[in-house]
Amino acid sequence: MTDHELIWRIAGGSGDGIASTSQNFAKALMRAGLHVFTHRHYPSRIRGGHTYTEVRVSADPVKSRGDGYNFLLALGDSFARNPSEGAYYGNEEIKPLSENLDELNEGGVIVYDSGLLDASEIEDFDERVEENDWHVYDIDLRTIAREHGREVMRNTAGVAVTCAIADIEPDVIKSLMSDAMPDKILEPNLTVFDDAYEMVQEEYDVEAPDVSAPTGEHDEEQVLLSGSDAIAYGAIDEGCRFIAGYPMTPWTEVFTIMTQNLPELGGISEQVEDEIAAAALAIGASHAGVKAMSGSSGGGFSLMSEPLGLAEITETPLVLVEAMRAGPSTGMPTKPEQSDLEHVLYTSQGDSHRIVFAPGNAAEAYYQTRKAFQIAYEYQIPSIVLYDQKLGGELTNVPASVFDEEPNADLGSVLTEAELEDAPHDDSGKYQRFQHDTENGVSPRSLPGQKGGRYLATGNEHMPAGHISESPENRVAQMNRRMQKVDNIRAELDADGEFNTVHGDEDADLGLITFGSQQGTVEEAADVLNEKGHSVKVLGVSEMMPFPKQQVADFLDSVDEALVVEMTASAQFRGLISKELGGYGDQMSSLLKYNGNPFEPADIVEGFETALLEGEELPDNRTKFVPKVGE
Amino acid sequence: MSAFSAIGEETEQDQNEFTPGLEPQPTWCPGCGDFGVLKALKGAAAELGLSPDEMMVTTGIGCSGKLNSYFNSYGFHTIHGRSLPIARAAKLANPGLTVVAAGGDGDGYGIGGNHFMHTARENHDITYIVFNNEIFGLTKGQTSPTSPMGHKSKTQPHGSAKTPLRPLSMSLNAGASYVARTAAVNPNQAKDIIVEAIQHDGFSHVDFLTQCPTWNKDARQYVPYIDINDSDDYEFDNTDRSEASEMMFETENALHEGTVLTGRYYVDEDRPSYQQEKQRIGEMPEEPLAERYFDDSYEWERTFDNFLDKHK
Ligand SMILES: Cc1ncc(C[n+]2csc(CCOP(=O)(O)OP(=O)(O)O)c2C)c(N)n1
Ligand code: SF4
Ligand SMILES: [Mg+2]
């Protein structure tokens, strides 16, 4: 076991196979006993454009992408359109090398494909190398790949070079290649790998590696998956067998995973004309007795606004997922942000009553998606899983045992035909599906086709059997009952006490509060701060609605002040806390990031020390500090 | 045993079965064509021997959207323009249900037009009745997509500059496999057409002319009407796409010249329904999905056994 880390960045153009190569690399190292965490950066285009994936590798569990990185494999953008300085987007060909230098840590390694890239085109390259003590390997990966296979096998050559330099056992990668690649391309890839590996061993002195991969061991079997995988699997394990959707990045991942798996489970997936239809289909299927879901990202979710309200008032169980990306409008489609928070909490007319969970990592995404279904079907209410491009796309190792859970296909509060016989009906034989007085606010439903269960579901305010009514007494009774469900759900979540996480020493003086996907990063930042002698603890909130008022108030009461960390420009989460708790504005400052990149732990350490504690300006505009009320 | 025993149950129904008890009584204006749709639907359901518990009637918003308030079956009064996607999904979830969607011309041809086009294209086995009164009724008489050119209303004080949409032609081109037009003043034909539409395996579209005496005063009461399938003046083969198309075009023009043509315009019995297509490619189970949740012997699959290997 070793305590140093490898943070490997593979950079190229969209279409260069960066995603699959990095996924295989991460999985191979996971199999070798290490903890891995990936971070994807890609533009909204199919070919070309600078893209990279980072794989952080550690002997200990990792919860974020880490700070900077220490090993660059720059493949060169083989699809670049404008290899010239004067072009609108600059010289794209060289970007995999030039654009990645700023974040490379001191002492780091640079491997670049000299078959495609010419470092002399980068201003001050040699000076920067010297200044930062970088170790540069210019290797003609393209030629190695061409000699034994095809040019696209550059990636394999690059991985082999990485292994040789960073002291990774070749078999770790080669055995995964054997599993992942079809025979036809496996052979030439293995030859390319060996050739590149041997070349480095012969031509460079790699006895004392500049940067090396750690070694480690897991105490239980691990699986490598993304937040999107975890959400889809949570849905499947809750018996969800119907999904309707319309593609939109980054929600498309969940939609695709479900769609590819549902046929073998005898389920149905529908790609429909728009997101209004998508949400409406999920409502229709659920109304008819099938556990159903839909989802989208910001723009598509806007279109779901009206159906969402329909599900609320008709008390149709519905699960939606919302994958946030930078807005407004089309914004930055492939970049994470958390700025759809208020949108998801409040969109659609009337007083919203819905459930919103924002999981903090892949395991939480699985559990919380399951809980979202349980609540939706038991309480007949829409549940939304709010996540983002970061959580959806990042791959991490999770113990396989997380998924060793029983499936649950329970439809919740639904009557059988036998039960319907004794249930109250009106004069025309309609079942009183929306009774005023029920034990926990839930009035059990019937399903179309059940004998003796007919009723009218309507988006208008309605009487017990469903008929439209504007009677004030009925209105108040129905509204109170629907709102009562939310209170009861809050009580159930309080009793469970599972979803919001507290990290750090209970007696700490200062707090960091965050929600959703930033949780792991904030926790790592707190660890760094505590090592530096500060006294900090973290509250990661997942229950966004109904809000865990007591828990958050208790947390705030227990610290002198808190820094609220979120990826929004208008401090929406801090605003939510203030609104829900009716105060604490003079105790909470904000650290915001909305430049398209998720927080790194160092951003938070800096915001905490420089801005919050020392009251000084932050050195650049990567993050923004907003002081507490009254300052 | 089915958890949905109303489905396929042998019943002898009187059409009064489909009339709710004393309340609620229809709130439509006296003389409104919507009464005609309600009556025709009740008659059709009774004639088909359907039971109220095996029918699901979804509606949009408008005067027309109240249809399922006055019809005794499972109902879903949805939101403006969205009766079709909800109907489609209910049918996919439990294909044994008899699913009828209904709404106004504004609802179905305007705000919900995209769903109309795609539901027809996909040929879902549902019946869609559009109450076409050439006006927005419930919001007090504004111009609708089918209002004739020159039609004056409060929102179009100088008369509409737009040519009206052609509902029948649009339906045919989008892919509906049964297209008919009937009128509230023609109760027997209306009932027969709805019977056929419900029986048809695939998307049946019935453009139902419903006079609105309150807001569309200058509109005809859709009399006299001519049944093109009965009249010697109109010879065409309604299983032939191009003849159907020509007849539709003529019908849509004639309406604005004062001649009300009705009947069955297009019938394609050969085209498989969406469900059949989806089952053919293996993306829809043979057994109704809704039944599975009541099947105690069903072994629900789980991630741990089915999907984790590829992540190891
Ligand atoms: C999203 C939305 N926009 C507008 C309305 C207001 N609205 C209710 S019914 C209606 C038009 C009704 O016309 P039509 O669909 O032809 O039905 P009719 O009343 O004529 O039967 C409108 C615009 C609404 N309910 N929802
Ligand atoms: S306004 Fe017109 S469409 Fe509406 S109920 Fe009255 S007559 Fe019928
Ligand atoms: Mg109308």
PDB file of C-alpha atoms in Angstrom, chain A residues 27 30-31 221 223-225 229 233 236-237 239 241-242 261 263-270 272-274 276-277 280-281 283-285 287-291 306-307 310 314 400 403-405 407 409 411 414 417 428 430 446-460 467-468, chain B residues 2-7 9 19-21 23-24 52-54 56 61 66 68-69 71-80 82 85-86 88-90 92-94 97 114-115 118-119 122 124 274 278 282-285 289-290 292-294 298 300-304 306-312:
ATOM      1  CA  LYS A  27     -11.440  -0.361 -14.559  1.00  0.00           C
ATOM      2  CA  MET A  30      -9.799  -0.868  -9.926  1.00  0.00           C
ATOM      3  CA  ARG A  31      -9.316  -4.552 -10.633  1.00  0.00           C
ATOM      4  CA  GLU A 221     -15.404  -6.733  -4.552  1.00  0.00           C
ATOM      5  CA  VAL A 223     -17.761  -2.355  -9.485  1.00  0.00           C
ATOM      6  CA  LEU A 224     -16.998   0.655 -11.656  1.00  0.00           C
ATOM      7  CA  LEU A 225     -20.037   2.697 -12.519  1.00  0.00           C
ATOM      8  CA  ASP A 229     -25.848   3.730 -14.010  1.00  0.00           C
ATOM      9  CA  TYR A 233     -30.295   0.392 -11.514  1.00  0.00           C
ATOM     10  CA  ILE A 236     -34.947  -1.252 -12.152  1.00  0.00           C
ATOM     11  CA  ASP A 237     -34.667  -2.687  -8.654  1.00  0.00           C
ATOM     12  CA  GLY A 239     -39.713  -2.572 -10.488  1.00  0.00           C
ATOM     13  CA  ARG A 241     -40.558  -1.157 -16.256  1.00  0.00           C
ATOM     14  CA  PHE A 242     -41.630   1.873 -18.260  1.00  0.00           C
ATOM     15  CA  ASN A 261     -31.949  -2.996 -20.471  1.00  0.00           C
ATOM     16  CA  PRO A 263     -36.498  -5.229 -23.303  1.00  0.00           C
ATOM     17  CA  GLU A 264     -34.724  -8.120 -21.602  1.00  0.00           C
ATOM     18  CA  LEU A 265     -36.756  -7.369 -18.472  1.00  0.00           C
ATOM     19  CA  GLY A 266     -40.007  -7.317 -20.415  1.00  0.00           C
ATOM     20  CA  GLY A 267     -40.319  -3.570 -19.928  1.00  0.00           C
ATOM     21  CA  ILE A 268     -41.157  -0.752 -22.288  1.00  0.00           C
ATOM     22  CA  SER A 269     -39.170   2.284 -23.335  1.00  0.00           C
ATOM     23  CA  GLU A 270     -40.653   4.992 -25.501  1.00  0.00           C
ATOM     24  CA  VAL A 272     -41.401  10.243 -27.929  1.00  0.00           C
ATOM     25  CA  GLU A 273     -41.997  13.530 -29.737  1.00  0.00           C
ATOM     26  CA  ASP A 274     -41.104  15.911 -26.901  1.00  0.00           C
ATOM     27  CA  ILE A 276     -44.323  17.143 -22.566  1.00  0.00           C
ATOM     28  CA  ALA A 277     -45.277  13.825 -24.085  1.00  0.00           C
ATOM     29  CA  ALA A 280     -47.402  12.591 -19.862  1.00  0.00           C
ATOM     30  CA  LEU A 281     -46.633   9.031 -20.957  1.00  0.00           C
ATOM     31  CA  ILE A 283     -48.131   9.598 -15.942  1.00  0.00           C
ATOM     32  CA  GLY A 284     -50.388   7.519 -18.206  1.00  0.00           C
ATOM     33  CA  ALA A 285     -48.449   4.310 -17.600  1.00  0.00           C
ATOM     34  CA  HIS A 287     -51.987   5.711 -13.732  1.00  0.00           C
ATOM     35  CA  ALA A 288     -52.670   2.386 -15.447  1.00  0.00           C
ATOM     36  CA  GLY A 289     -50.588   0.450 -12.915  1.00  0.00           C
ATOM     37  CA  VAL A 290     -47.017   0.225 -14.180  1.00  0.00           C
ATOM     38  CA  LYS A 291     -44.098   1.725 -12.300  1.00  0.00           C
ATOM     39  CA  GLU A 306     -47.359  21.310 -16.639  1.00  0.00           C
ATOM     40  CA  PRO A 307     -47.563  17.499 -16.553  1.00  0.00           C
ATOM     41  CA  LEU A 310     -51.012  17.326 -13.172  1.00  0.00           C
ATOM     42  CA  THR A 314     -54.258  13.857  -9.637  1.00  0.00           C
ATOM     43  CA  ALA A 400     -20.699  -4.570  -5.364  1.00  0.00           C
ATOM     44  CA  PHE A 403     -26.468  -3.518  -5.000  1.00  0.00           C
ATOM     45  CA  ASP A 404     -27.037  -6.765  -3.155  1.00  0.00           C
ATOM     46  CA  GLU A 405     -30.568  -5.727  -2.306  1.00  0.00           C
ATOM     47  CA  PRO A 407     -36.053  -5.946  -5.661  1.00  0.00           C
ATOM     48  CA  ALA A 409     -42.068  -4.078  -7.240  1.00  0.00           C
ATOM     49  CA  LEU A 411     -47.206  -0.656  -6.418  1.00  0.00           C
ATOM     50  CA  VAL A 414     -53.387   0.496  -4.684  1.00  0.00           C
ATOM     51  CA  GLU A 417     -60.621  -5.762  -6.821  1.00  0.00           C
ATOM     52  CA  SER A 428     -73.229   6.150 -10.045  1.00  0.00           C
ATOM     53  CA  LYS A 430     -67.732   5.507  -9.001  1.00  0.00           C
ATOM     54  CA  SER A 446     -57.724   1.876  -8.187  1.00  0.00           C
ATOM     55  CA  LEU A 447     -56.451   1.036 -11.659  1.00  0.00           C
ATOM     56  CA  PRO A 448     -58.322   1.184 -14.973  1.00  0.00           C
ATOM     57  CA  GLY A 449     -59.670  -2.254 -15.814  1.00  0.00           C
ATOM     58  CA  GLN A 450     -60.333  -3.166 -12.191  1.00  0.00           C
ATOM     59  CA  LYS A 451     -63.924  -4.026 -11.586  1.00  0.00           C
ATOM     60  CA  GLY A 452     -65.649  -1.529  -9.331  1.00  0.00           C
ATOM     61  CA  GLY A 453     -62.787   0.961  -9.415  1.00  0.00           C
ATOM     62  CA  ARG A 454     -63.827   3.565 -11.964  1.00  0.00           C
ATOM     63  CA  TYR A 455     -63.340   7.209 -11.092  1.00  0.00           C
ATOM     64  CA  LEU A 456     -62.362  10.443 -12.757  1.00  0.00           C
ATOM     65  CA  ALA A 457     -58.839  11.735 -12.463  1.00  0.00           C
ATOM     66  CA  THR A 458     -58.674  15.424 -13.288  1.00  0.00           C
ATOM     67  CA  GLY A 459     -56.341  18.356 -13.136  1.00  0.00           C
ATOM     68  CA  ASN A 460     -59.213  20.445 -11.828  1.00  0.00           C
ATOM     69  CA  HIS A 467     -65.755  15.193 -10.166  1.00  0.00           C
ATOM     70  CA  ILE A 468     -64.787  18.790 -10.712  1.00  0.00           C
TER      71      ILE A 468
ATOM     72  CA  SER B   2     -56.445 -11.369 -14.103  1.00  0.00           C
ATOM     73  CA  ALA B   3     -56.232  -8.539 -11.624  1.00  0.00           C
ATOM     74  CA  PHE B   4     -58.391  -6.587 -14.069  1.00  0.00           C
ATOM     75  CA  SER B   5     -61.508  -8.690 -14.387  1.00  0.00           C
ATOM     76  CA  ALA B   6     -63.549  -5.949 -16.028  1.00  0.00           C
ATOM     77  CA  ILE B   7     -61.456  -6.396 -19.150  1.00  0.00           C
ATOM     78  CA  GLU B   9     -65.970  -9.415 -19.310  1.00  0.00           C
ATOM     79  CA  THR B  19     -74.631   7.744 -17.616  1.00  0.00           C
ATOM     80  CA  PRO B  20     -73.447   8.648 -14.154  1.00  0.00           C
ATOM     81  CA  GLY B  21     -76.145   8.856 -11.457  1.00  0.00           C
ATOM     82  CA  GLU B  23     -74.818  14.210 -10.762  1.00  0.00           C
ATOM     83  CA  PRO B  24     -72.981  15.651 -12.426  1.00  0.00           C
ATOM     84  CA  PRO B  52     -67.672   0.942 -17.784  1.00  0.00           C
ATOM     85  CA  ASP B  53     -64.728  -0.463 -15.868  1.00  0.00           C
ATOM     86  CA  GLU B  54     -62.802  -1.590 -18.923  1.00  0.00           C
ATOM     87  CA  MET B  56     -60.605   4.619 -20.108  1.00  0.00           C
ATOM     88  CA  ILE B  61     -59.182  20.954 -21.626  1.00  0.00           C
ATOM     89  CA  LYS B  66     -65.789  17.605 -19.880  1.00  0.00           C
ATOM     90  CA  ASN B  68     -65.565  12.105 -19.215  1.00  0.00           C
ATOM     91  CA  SER B  69     -67.234  14.041 -16.424  1.00  0.00           C
ATOM     92  CA  PHE B  71     -69.532   9.479 -19.074  1.00  0.00           C
ATOM     93  CA  ASN B  72     -69.421   6.674 -16.578  1.00  0.00           C
ATOM     94  CA  SER B  73     -66.074   4.897 -16.990  1.00  0.00           C
ATOM     95  CA  TYR B  74     -62.509   5.356 -15.876  1.00  0.00           C
ATOM     96  CA  GLY B  75     -61.606   8.855 -16.941  1.00  0.00           C
ATOM     97  CA  PHE B  76     -58.587  11.106 -17.046  1.00  0.00           C
ATOM     98  CA  HIS B  77     -59.297  14.777 -17.661  1.00  0.00           C
ATOM     99  CA  THR B  78     -55.721  15.812 -18.376  1.00  0.00           C
ATOM    100  CA  ILE B  79     -54.275  19.172 -19.384  1.00  0.00           C
ATOM    101  CA  HIS B  80     -54.719  21.233 -22.503  1.00  0.00           C
ATOM    102  CA  ARG B  82     -52.224  16.208 -23.703  1.00  0.00           C
ATOM    103  CA  PRO B  85     -49.788  10.838 -24.685  1.00  0.00           C
ATOM    104  CA  ILE B  86     -51.584   9.791 -21.523  1.00  0.00           C
ATOM    105  CA  ARG B  88     -51.109   5.974 -25.429  1.00  0.00           C
ATOM    106  CA  ALA B  89     -49.195   5.026 -22.319  1.00  0.00           C
ATOM    107  CA  ALA B  90     -52.239   3.587 -20.559  1.00  0.00           C
ATOM    108  CA  LEU B  92     -49.207   0.224 -23.644  1.00  0.00           C
ATOM    109  CA  ALA B  93     -49.342  -0.482 -19.919  1.00  0.00           C
ATOM    110  CA  ASN B  94     -52.533  -2.485 -20.132  1.00  0.00           C
ATOM    111  CA  LEU B  97     -58.239  -1.519 -21.925  1.00  0.00           C
ATOM    112  CA  ASN B 114     -47.526  17.457 -32.216  1.00  0.00           C
ATOM    113  CA  HIS B 115     -48.974  14.578 -30.205  1.00  0.00           C
ATOM    114  CA  HIS B 118     -47.047  11.349 -33.717  1.00  0.00           C
ATOM    115  CA  THR B 119     -49.824   9.232 -32.268  1.00  0.00           C
ATOM    116  CA  GLU B 122     -47.186   5.355 -34.529  1.00  0.00           C
ATOM    117  CA  HIS B 124     -51.520   3.308 -31.433  1.00  0.00           C
ATOM    118  CA  TYR B 274     -48.013   0.047 -32.744  1.00  0.00           C
ATOM    119  CA  LYS B 278     -43.316  -3.157 -30.875  1.00  0.00           C
ATOM    120  CA  GLY B 282     -39.119  -7.591 -29.005  1.00  0.00           C
ATOM    121  CA  GLU B 283     -39.610  -4.319 -27.166  1.00  0.00           C
ATOM    122  CA  MET B 284     -42.961  -4.999 -25.574  1.00  0.00           C
ATOM    123  CA  PRO B 285     -44.035  -8.014 -23.523  1.00  0.00           C
ATOM    124  CA  LEU B 289     -47.317  -5.231 -18.080  1.00  0.00           C
ATOM    125  CA  ALA B 290     -49.920  -4.027 -15.569  1.00  0.00           C
ATOM    126  CA  ARG B 292     -47.225  -8.413 -13.622  1.00  0.00           C
ATOM    127  CA  TYR B 293     -47.419  -6.295 -10.476  1.00  0.00           C
ATOM    128  CA  PHE B 294     -50.224  -8.535  -9.212  1.00  0.00           C
ATOM    129  CA  TYR B 298     -43.254 -13.377 -10.854  1.00  0.00           C
ATOM    130  CA  TRP B 300     -38.525  -9.678 -10.319  1.00  0.00           C
ATOM    131  CA  GLU B 301     -35.094  -9.287 -11.824  1.00  0.00           C
ATOM    132  CA  ARG B 302     -32.455  -7.372  -9.909  1.00  0.00           C
ATOM    133  CA  THR B 303     -29.331  -5.423 -10.791  1.00  0.00           C
ATOM    134  CA  PHE B 304     -27.061  -7.544  -8.652  1.00  0.00           C
ATOM    135  CA  ASN B 306     -28.391  -9.095 -14.129  1.00  0.00           C
ATOM    136  CA  PHE B 307     -26.131  -6.128 -14.678  1.00  0.00           C
ATOM    137  CA  LEU B 308     -23.130  -5.973 -12.388  1.00  0.00           C
ATOM    138  CA  ASP B 309     -20.823  -8.268 -14.339  1.00  0.00           C
ATOM    139  CA  LYS B 310     -20.060  -5.702 -16.976  1.00  0.00           C
ATOM    140  CA  HIS B 311     -18.949  -3.286 -14.274  1.00  0.00           C
ATOM    141  CA  LYS B 312     -16.455  -5.648 -12.673  1.00  0.00           C
TER     142      LYS B 312
END
